[in-house]
Coordinates of C-alpha atoms in Angstrom, one line a residue:
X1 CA -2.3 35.7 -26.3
X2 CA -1.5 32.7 -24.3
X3 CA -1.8 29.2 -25.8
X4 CA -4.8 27.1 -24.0
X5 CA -3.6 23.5 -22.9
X6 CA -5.2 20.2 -22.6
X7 CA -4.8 18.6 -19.3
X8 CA -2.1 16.1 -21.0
X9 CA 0.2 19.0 -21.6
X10 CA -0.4 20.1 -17.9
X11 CA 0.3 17.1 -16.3
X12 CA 3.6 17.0 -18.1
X13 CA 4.7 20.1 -17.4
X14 CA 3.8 18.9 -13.7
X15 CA 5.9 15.9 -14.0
X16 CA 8.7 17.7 -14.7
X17 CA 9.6 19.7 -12.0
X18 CA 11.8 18.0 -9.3
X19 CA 8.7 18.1 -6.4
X20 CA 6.4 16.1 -8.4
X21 CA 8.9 13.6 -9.3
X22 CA 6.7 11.0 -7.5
X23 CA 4.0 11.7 -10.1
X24 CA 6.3 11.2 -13.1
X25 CA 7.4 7.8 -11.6
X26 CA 3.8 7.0 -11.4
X27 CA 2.8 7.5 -15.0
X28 CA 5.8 6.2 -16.4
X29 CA 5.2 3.2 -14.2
X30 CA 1.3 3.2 -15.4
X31 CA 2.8 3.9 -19.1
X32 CA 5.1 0.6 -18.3
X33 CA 2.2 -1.7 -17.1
X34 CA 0.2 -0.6 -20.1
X35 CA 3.0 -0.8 -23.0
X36 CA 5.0 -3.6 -22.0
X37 CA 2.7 -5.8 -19.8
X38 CA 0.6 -8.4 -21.4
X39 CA -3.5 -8.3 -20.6
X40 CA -2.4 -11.9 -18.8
X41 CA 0.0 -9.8 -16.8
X42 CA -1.8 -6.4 -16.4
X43 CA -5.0 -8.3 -14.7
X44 CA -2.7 -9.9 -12.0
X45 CA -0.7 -6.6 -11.2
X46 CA -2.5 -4.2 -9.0
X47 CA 0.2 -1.5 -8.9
X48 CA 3.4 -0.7 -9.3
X49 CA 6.2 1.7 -8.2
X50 CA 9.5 2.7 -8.1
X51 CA 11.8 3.7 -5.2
X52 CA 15.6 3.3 -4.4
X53 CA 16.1 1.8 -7.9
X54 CA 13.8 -0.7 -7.1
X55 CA 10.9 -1.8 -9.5
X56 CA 7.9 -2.9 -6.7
X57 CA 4.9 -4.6 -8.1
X58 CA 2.1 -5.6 -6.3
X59 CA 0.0 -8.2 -7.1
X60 CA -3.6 -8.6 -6.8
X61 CA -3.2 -12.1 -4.9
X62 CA -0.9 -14.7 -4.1
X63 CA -1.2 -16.7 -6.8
X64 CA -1.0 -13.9 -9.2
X65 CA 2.8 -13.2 -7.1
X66 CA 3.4 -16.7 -7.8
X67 CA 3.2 -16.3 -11.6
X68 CA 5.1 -13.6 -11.6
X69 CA 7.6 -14.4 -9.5
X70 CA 9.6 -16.8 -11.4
X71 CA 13.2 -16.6 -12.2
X72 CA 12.1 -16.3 -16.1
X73 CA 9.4 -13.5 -15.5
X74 CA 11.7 -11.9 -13.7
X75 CA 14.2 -11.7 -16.4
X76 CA 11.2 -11.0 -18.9
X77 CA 10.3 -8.5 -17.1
X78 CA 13.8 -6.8 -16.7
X79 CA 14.3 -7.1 -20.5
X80 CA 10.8 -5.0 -21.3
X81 CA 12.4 -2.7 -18.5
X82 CA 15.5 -2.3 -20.5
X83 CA 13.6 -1.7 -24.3
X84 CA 11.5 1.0 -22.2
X85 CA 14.4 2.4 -20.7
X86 CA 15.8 2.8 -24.1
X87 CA 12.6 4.3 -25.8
X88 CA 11.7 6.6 -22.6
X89 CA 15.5 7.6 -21.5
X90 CA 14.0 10.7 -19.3
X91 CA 12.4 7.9 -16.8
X92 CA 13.8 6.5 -14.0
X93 CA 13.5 2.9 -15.8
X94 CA 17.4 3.2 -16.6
X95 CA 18.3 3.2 -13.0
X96 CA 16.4 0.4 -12.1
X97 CA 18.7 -2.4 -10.4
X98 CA 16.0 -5.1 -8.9
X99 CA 12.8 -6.0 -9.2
X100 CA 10.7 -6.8 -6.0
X101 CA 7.0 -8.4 -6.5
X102 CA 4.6 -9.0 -3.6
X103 CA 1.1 -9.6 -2.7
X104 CA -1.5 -7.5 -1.9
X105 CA -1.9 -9.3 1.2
X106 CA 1.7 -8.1 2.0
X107 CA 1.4 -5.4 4.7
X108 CA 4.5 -3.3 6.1
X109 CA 4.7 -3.5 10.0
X110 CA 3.9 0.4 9.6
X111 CA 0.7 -0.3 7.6
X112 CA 0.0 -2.6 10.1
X113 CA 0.4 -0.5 13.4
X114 CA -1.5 2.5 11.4
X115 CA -4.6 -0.1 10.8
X116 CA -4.4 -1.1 14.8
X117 CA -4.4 2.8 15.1
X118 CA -7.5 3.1 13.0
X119 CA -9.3 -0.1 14.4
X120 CA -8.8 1.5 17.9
X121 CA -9.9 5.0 17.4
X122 CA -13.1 4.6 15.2
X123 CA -14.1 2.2 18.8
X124 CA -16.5 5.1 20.2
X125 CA -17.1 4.2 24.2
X126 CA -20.1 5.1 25.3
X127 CA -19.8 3.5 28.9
X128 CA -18.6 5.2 32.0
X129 CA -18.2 1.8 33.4
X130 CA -20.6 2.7 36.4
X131 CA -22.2 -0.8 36.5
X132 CA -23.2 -3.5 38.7
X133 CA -21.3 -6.7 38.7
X134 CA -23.4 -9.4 40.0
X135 CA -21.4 -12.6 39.4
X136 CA -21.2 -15.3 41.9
X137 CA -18.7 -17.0 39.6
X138 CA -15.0 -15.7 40.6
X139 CA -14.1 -15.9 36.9
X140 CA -16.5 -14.3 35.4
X141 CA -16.0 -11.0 38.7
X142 CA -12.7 -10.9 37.6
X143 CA -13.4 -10.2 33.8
X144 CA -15.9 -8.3 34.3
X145 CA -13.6 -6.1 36.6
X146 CA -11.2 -6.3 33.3
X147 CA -13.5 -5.0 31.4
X148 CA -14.4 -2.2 33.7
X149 CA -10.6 -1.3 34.4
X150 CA -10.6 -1.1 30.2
X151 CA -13.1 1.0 29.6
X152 CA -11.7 3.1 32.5
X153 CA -8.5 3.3 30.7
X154 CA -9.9 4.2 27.3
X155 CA -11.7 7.0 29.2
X156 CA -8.9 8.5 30.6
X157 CA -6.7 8.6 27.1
X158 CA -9.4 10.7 26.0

């Protein structure tokens, strides 16, 4: 008869295998925050991660990146990462070389061309710009025509 397992036991033996190796950084990183951390500190971090034996945190906002940014948190911080290397030697803490923090404001120039991406395609045209343009004003006739040669152009990607 086979043993039944709690969900902790599962998501260990998850962890484990080499393709999930980016969930077993996350709870050993989650594990970190919550052992090591201070409440001070675990309110002002918003997530954490490690990649290229890098430790990245993110901060909730600037000022919490300021407080954690300083030379001495730094080396607080790389300390705690050394006693939990020790205690937890099957994490990726031991490898760890640097320590990165930045703000949740801090966007990559990918996450920023993927939120132009969304802006622009959740825009739903509903003009086949067949309209009058009226203007007696030559600025405002040549807008207007910009906006028409737009919307023409947003129909045709479609």
């Amino acid at each position: 008869m086979k043993e039944v397992k709690n969900s902790k036991a599962i998501i260990n033996k998850l962890a484990s295998m080499p393709h999930f190796a980016p969930l077993k950084n996350h709870l050993f990183c989650k594990d970190f925050i919550n052992l090591m951390m201070s409440e001070k500190e675990k309110n002002l971090i918003q997530r954490s991660f490690i990649s290229k034996k890098i430790f990245y945190i993110i901060t909730k906002h600037p000022s919490a990146y300021q407080s954690l940014n300083h030379d001495s948190s730094k080396k607080d911080i790389k300390f705690r990462i050394n006693l939990y290397a020790k205690k937890y030697p099957h994490s990726d803490f031991a490898s760890i070389k640097d320590i990165k923090i930045f703000s949740k404001n801090y966007q990559s120039i990918s996450e920023q061309k993927d939120l132009e991406e969304r802006k622009r395609i959740n825009f739903i045209e509903l003009s086949k710009a067949n309209f009058k343009n009226n203007f007696s004003n030559n600025t405002h006739f040549k807008k207007f025509e910009e906006l028409r040669e737009i919307i023409k152009d947003a129909r045709r990607r479609d």
